[in-house]
GROMACS .gro file of C-alpha atoms in nm:
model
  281
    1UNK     CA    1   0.000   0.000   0.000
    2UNK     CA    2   0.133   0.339  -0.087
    3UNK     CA    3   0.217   0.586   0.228
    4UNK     CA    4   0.221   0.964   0.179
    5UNK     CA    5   0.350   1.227   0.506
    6UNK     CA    6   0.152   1.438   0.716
    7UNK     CA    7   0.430   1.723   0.515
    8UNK     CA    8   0.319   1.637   0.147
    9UNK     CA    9  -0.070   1.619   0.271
   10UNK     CA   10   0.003   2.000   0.358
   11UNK     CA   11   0.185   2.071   0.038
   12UNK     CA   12  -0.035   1.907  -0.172
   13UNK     CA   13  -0.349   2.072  -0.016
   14UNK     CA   14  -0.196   2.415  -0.068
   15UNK     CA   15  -0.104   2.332  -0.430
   16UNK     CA   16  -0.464   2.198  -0.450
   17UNK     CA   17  -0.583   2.525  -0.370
   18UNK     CA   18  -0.370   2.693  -0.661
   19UNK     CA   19  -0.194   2.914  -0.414
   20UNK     CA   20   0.064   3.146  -0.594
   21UNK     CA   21   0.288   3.258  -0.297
   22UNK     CA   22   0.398   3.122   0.035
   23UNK     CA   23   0.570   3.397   0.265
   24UNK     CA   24   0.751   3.252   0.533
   25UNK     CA   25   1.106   3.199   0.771
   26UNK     CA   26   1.234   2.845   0.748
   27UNK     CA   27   1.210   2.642   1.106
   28UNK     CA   28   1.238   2.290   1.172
   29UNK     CA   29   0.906   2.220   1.294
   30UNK     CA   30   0.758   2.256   0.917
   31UNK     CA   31   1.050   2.166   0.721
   32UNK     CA   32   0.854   1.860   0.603
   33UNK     CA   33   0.651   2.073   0.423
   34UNK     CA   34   0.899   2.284   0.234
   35UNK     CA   35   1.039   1.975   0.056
   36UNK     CA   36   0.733   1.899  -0.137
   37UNK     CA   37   0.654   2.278  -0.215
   38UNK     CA   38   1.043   2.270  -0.400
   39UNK     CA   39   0.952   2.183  -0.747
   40UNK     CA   40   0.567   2.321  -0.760
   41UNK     CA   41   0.411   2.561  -0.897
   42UNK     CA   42   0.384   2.805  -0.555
   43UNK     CA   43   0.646   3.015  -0.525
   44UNK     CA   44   0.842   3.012  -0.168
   45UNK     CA   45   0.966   3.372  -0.013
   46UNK     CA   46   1.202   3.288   0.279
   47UNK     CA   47   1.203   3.624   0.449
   48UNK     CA   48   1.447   3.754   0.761
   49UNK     CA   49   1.157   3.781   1.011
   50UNK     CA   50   0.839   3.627   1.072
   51UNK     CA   51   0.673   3.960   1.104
   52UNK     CA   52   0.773   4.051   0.769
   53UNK     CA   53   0.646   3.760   0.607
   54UNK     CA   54   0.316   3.751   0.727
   55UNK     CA   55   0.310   4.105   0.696
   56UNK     CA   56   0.400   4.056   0.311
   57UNK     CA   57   0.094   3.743   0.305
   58UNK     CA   58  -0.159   4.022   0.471
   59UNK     CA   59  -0.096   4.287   0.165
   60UNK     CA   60  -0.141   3.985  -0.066
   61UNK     CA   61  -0.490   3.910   0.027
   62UNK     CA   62  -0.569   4.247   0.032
   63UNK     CA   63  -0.434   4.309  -0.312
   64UNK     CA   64  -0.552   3.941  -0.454
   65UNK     CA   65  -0.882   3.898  -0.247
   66UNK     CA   66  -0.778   3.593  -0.184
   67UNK     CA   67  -0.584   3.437   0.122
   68UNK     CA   68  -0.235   3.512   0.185
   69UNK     CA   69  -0.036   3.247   0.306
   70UNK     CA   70   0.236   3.252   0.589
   71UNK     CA   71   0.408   3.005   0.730
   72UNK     CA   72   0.598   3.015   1.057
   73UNK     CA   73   0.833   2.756   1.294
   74UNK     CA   74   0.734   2.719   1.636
   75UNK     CA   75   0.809   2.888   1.991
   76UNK     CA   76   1.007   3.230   1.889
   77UNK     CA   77   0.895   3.214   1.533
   78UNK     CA   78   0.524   3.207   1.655
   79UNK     CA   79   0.554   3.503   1.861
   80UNK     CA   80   0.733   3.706   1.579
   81UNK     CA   81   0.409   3.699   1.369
   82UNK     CA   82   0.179   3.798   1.632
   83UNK     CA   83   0.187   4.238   1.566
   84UNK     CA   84   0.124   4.141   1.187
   85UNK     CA   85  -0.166   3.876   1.294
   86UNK     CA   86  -0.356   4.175   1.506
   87UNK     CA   87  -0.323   4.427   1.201
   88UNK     CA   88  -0.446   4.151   1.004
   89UNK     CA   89  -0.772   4.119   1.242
   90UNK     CA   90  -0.818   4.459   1.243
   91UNK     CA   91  -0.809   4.554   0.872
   92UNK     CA   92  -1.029   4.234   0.772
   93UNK     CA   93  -0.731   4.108   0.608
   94UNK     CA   94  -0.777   3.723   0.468
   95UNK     CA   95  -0.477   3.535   0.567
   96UNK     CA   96  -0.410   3.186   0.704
   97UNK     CA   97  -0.106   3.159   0.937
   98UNK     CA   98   0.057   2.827   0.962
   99UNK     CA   99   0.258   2.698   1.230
  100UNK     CA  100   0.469   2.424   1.331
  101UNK     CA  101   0.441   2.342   1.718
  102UNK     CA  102   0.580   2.088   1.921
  103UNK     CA  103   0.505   1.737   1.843
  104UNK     CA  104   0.186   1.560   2.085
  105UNK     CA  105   0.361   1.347   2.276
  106UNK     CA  106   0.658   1.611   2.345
  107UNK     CA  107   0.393   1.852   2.495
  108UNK     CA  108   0.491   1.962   2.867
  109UNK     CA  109   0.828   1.770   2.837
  110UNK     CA  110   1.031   2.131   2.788
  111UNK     CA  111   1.077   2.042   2.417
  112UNK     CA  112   1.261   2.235   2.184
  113UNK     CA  113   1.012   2.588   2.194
  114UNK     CA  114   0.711   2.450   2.362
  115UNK     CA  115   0.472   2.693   2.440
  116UNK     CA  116   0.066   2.726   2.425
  117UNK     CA  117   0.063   2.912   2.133
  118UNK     CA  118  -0.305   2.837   2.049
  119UNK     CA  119  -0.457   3.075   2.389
  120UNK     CA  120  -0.166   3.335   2.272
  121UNK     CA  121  -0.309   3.420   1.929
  122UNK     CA  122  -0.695   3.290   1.994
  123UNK     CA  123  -0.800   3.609   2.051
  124UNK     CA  124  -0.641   3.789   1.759
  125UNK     CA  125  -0.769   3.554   1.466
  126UNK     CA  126  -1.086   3.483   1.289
  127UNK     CA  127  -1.054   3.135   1.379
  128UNK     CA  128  -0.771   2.937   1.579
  129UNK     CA  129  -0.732   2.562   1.430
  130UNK     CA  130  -0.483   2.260   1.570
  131UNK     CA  131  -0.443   1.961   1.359
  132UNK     CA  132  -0.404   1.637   1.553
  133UNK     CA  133  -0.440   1.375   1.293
  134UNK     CA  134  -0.201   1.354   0.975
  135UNK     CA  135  -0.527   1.181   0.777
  136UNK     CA  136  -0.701   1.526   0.863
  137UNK     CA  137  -0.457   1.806   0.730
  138UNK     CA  138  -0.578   1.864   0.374
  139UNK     CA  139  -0.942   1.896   0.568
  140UNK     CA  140  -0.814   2.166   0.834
  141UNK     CA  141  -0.604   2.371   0.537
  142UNK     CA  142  -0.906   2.371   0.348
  143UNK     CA  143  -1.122   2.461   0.660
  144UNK     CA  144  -0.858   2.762   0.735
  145UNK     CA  145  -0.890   2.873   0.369
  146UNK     CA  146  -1.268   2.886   0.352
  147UNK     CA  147  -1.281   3.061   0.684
  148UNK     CA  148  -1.044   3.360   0.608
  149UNK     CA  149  -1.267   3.448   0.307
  150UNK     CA  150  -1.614   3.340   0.373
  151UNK     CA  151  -1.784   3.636   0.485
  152UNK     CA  152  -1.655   3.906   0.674
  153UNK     CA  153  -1.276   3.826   0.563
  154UNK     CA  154  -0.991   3.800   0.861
  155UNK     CA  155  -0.720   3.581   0.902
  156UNK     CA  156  -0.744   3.237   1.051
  157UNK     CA  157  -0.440   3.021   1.248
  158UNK     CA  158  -0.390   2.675   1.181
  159UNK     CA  159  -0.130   2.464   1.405
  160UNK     CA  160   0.072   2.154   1.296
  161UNK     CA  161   0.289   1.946   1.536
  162UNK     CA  162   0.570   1.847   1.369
  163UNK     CA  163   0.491   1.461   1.467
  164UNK     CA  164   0.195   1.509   1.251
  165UNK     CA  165   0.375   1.650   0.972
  166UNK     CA  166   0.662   1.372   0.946
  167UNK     CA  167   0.423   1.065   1.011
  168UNK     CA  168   0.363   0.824   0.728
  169UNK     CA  169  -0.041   0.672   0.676
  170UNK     CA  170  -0.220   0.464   0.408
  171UNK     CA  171  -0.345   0.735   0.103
  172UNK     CA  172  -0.666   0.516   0.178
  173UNK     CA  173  -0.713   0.706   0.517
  174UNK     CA  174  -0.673   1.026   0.398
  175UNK     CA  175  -0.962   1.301   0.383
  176UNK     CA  176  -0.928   1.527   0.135
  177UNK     CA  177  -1.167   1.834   0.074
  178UNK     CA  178  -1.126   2.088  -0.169
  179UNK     CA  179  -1.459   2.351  -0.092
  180UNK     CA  180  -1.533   2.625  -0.328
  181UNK     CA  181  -1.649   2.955  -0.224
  182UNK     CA  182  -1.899   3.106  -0.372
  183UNK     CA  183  -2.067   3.439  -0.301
  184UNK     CA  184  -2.348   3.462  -0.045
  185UNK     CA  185  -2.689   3.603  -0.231
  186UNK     CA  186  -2.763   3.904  -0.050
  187UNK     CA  187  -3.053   3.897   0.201
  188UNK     CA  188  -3.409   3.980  -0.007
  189UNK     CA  189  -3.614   4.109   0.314
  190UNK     CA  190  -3.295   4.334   0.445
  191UNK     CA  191  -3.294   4.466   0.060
  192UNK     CA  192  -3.600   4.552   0.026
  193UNK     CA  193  -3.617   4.740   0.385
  194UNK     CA  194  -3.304   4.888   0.238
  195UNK     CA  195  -3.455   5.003  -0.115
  196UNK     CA  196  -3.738   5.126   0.096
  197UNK     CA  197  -3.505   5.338   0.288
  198UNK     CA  198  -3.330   5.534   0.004
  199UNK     CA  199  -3.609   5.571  -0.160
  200UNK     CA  200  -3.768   5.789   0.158
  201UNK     CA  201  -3.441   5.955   0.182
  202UNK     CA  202  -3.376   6.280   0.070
  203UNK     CA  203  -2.964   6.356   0.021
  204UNK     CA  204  -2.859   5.964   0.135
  205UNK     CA  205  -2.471   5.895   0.035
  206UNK     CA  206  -2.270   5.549   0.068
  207UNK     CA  207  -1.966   5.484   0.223
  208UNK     CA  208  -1.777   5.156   0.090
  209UNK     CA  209  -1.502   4.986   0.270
  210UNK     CA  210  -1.330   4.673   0.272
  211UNK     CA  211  -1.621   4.442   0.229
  212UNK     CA  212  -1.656   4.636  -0.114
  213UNK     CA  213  -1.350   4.568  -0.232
  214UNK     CA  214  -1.352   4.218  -0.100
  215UNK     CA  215  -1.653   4.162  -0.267
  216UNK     CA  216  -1.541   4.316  -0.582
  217UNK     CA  217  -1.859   4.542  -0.576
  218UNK     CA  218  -1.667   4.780  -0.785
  219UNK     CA  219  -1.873   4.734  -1.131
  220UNK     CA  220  -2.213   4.714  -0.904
  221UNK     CA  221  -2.140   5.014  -0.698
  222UNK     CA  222  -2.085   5.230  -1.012
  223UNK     CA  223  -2.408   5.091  -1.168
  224UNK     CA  224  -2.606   5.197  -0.828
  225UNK     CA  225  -2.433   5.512  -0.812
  226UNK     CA  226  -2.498   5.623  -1.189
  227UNK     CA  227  -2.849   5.498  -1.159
  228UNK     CA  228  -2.955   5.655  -0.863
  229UNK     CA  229  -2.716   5.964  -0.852
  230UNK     CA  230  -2.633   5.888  -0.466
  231UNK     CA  231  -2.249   6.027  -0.363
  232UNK     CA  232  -1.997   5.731  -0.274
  233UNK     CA  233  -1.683   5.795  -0.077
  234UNK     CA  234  -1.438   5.518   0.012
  235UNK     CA  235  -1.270   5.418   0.342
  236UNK     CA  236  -0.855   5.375   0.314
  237UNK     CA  237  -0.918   5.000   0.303
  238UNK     CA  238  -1.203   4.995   0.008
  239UNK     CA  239  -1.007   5.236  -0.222
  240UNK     CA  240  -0.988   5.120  -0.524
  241UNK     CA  241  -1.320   4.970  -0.527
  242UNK     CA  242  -1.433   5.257  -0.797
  243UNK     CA  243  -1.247   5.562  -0.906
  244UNK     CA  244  -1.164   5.822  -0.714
  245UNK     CA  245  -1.294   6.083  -0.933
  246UNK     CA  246  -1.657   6.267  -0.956
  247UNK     CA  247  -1.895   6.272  -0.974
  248UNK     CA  248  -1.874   5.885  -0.889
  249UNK     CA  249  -1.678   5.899  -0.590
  250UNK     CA  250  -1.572   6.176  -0.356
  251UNK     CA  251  -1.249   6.051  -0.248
  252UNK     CA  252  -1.110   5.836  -0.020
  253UNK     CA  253  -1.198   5.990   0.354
  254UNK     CA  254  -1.316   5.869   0.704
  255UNK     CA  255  -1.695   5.945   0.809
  256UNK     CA  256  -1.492   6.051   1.157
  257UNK     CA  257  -1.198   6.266   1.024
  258UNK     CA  258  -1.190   6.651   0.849
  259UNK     CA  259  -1.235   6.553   0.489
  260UNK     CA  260  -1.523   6.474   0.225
  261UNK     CA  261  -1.691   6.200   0.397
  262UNK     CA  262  -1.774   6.399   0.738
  263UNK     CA  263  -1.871   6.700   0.597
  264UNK     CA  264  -2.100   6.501   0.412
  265UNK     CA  265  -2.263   6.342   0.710
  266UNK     CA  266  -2.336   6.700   0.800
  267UNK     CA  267  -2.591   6.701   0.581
  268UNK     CA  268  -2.738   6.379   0.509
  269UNK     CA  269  -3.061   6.179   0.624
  270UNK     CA  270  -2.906   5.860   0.518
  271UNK     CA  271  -2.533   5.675   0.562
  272UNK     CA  272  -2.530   5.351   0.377
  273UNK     CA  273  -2.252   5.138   0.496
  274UNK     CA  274  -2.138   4.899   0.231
  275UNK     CA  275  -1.890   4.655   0.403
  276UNK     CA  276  -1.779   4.890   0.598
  277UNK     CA  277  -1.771   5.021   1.002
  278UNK     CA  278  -1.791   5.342   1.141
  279UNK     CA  279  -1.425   5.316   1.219
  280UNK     CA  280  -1.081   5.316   1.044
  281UNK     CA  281  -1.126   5.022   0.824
   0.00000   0.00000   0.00000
């Protein structure tokens, strides 16, 4: 019977998934992975410092809508990608982080950089994911992937002990999963409360953020805008959704700081939010 590693599993899964770029800092805890990434089609970036690799995955999602992809070694390694992780959370940024960690059986022992590292970064991801069975790993990358995209975007942690990753099972056993993401249709009794709302409204304007651009909205929002004649202005994160010029768009301002956007809300009856907060991003 043939017998594929927990290391190729990963590989394979992110291959699967067509991903272009992995941004990372070589570590032995997922060295099995690298080996089977060598002669594929996704192209490797060994940085100097965790930070600046998963900083460098975060602007790829933004700029790709799709996930970036960091990977990290365990203990020290971990810790270095936690300030790019919380920007990443904050800015809606799709991104899967994955880490080596200590192997199962080596947990508590005061193995090579053991540390909980799941309760660390917990709070500061979309979704925090450990991988205990090597049969399972093309399911959790998958998982991680759909997570960090499916609606409101954000980056997701996934954790793989580096037993996991350098044991041998039976292809038979494996679970693979491969889940395409589709958009969601949008809601039709919030839509039609919302058409019922502009349409009582007497100077409404919209404000688009990252969801927008996430969404690519960009060809819709110009459609609603020339249609209905309502002003759009974009947050920092949803520029680029539809040009900055008028009488489309009114620049790229926040509803809270001096610029286009608040003097606006001086004298409207109606804010429309489109994937956006009343906040920075």
């Amino acid at each position: 019977m043939a017998t594929v590693t927990g290391g190729k599993l990963a590989a394979e899964a992110l291959i699967e998934k067509k991903i272009e770029y992995i941004f990372t800092l070589s570590g032995g805890h997922i060295t099995p992975i690298y080996q089977y990434l060598e002669n594929s089609p996704v192209k490797l970036f060994d940085t100097r410092h965790e930070q600046a690799a998963v900083f460098m995955a975060e602007a790829s999602g933004r700029l790709t809508r799709k996930p970036g992809i960091a990977m990290v070694t365990a203990g020290p390694g971990f810790t270095n990608a936690l300030s790019a992780i919380a920007n990443a959370n904050m800015a809606n940024s799709p991104l899967v982080l994955i880490s080596g960690c200590v192997g199962v059986e080596c947990i508590e022992k005061l193995d090579l950089q053991d540390m909980r590292q799941l309760p660390i970064i917990e709070p500061m991801v979309k979704k925090a994911l450990v991988c205990h069975k090597t049969n399972r790993i093309p399911e959790f990358i998958d998982l991680a992937y759909r997570t960090a995209i499916t609606g409101r975007p954000g980056p997701v942690y996934l954790e793989l002990p580096v037993d996991i990753l350098n044991a041998s099972i039976d292809e038979t056993q494996v679970k693979k999963t491969n889940t395409v993401v589709d958009s969601r249709p949008a809601d039709s009794v919030n839509a039609a409360k919302i058409i019922e709302m502009i349409q009582s409204s007497k100077n409404p304007i919209v404000i688009a953020g990252s969801g927008a651009w996430y969404s690519d909205a960009g060809k819709e929002l110009v459609e609603f805008a020339e249609k209905t004649g309502i002003p759009a202005f974009t947050f920092a994160l949803g520029r680029g959704t539809i040009s900055d010029t008028p009488p489309l768009c009114f620049e790229s301002s926040l509803a809270i700081r001096p610029g286009a956007a608040l003097f606006a809300n001086f004298s409207t009856d109606l804010v429309i939010f489109l994937g956006s907060r009343m906040s920075f991003f």
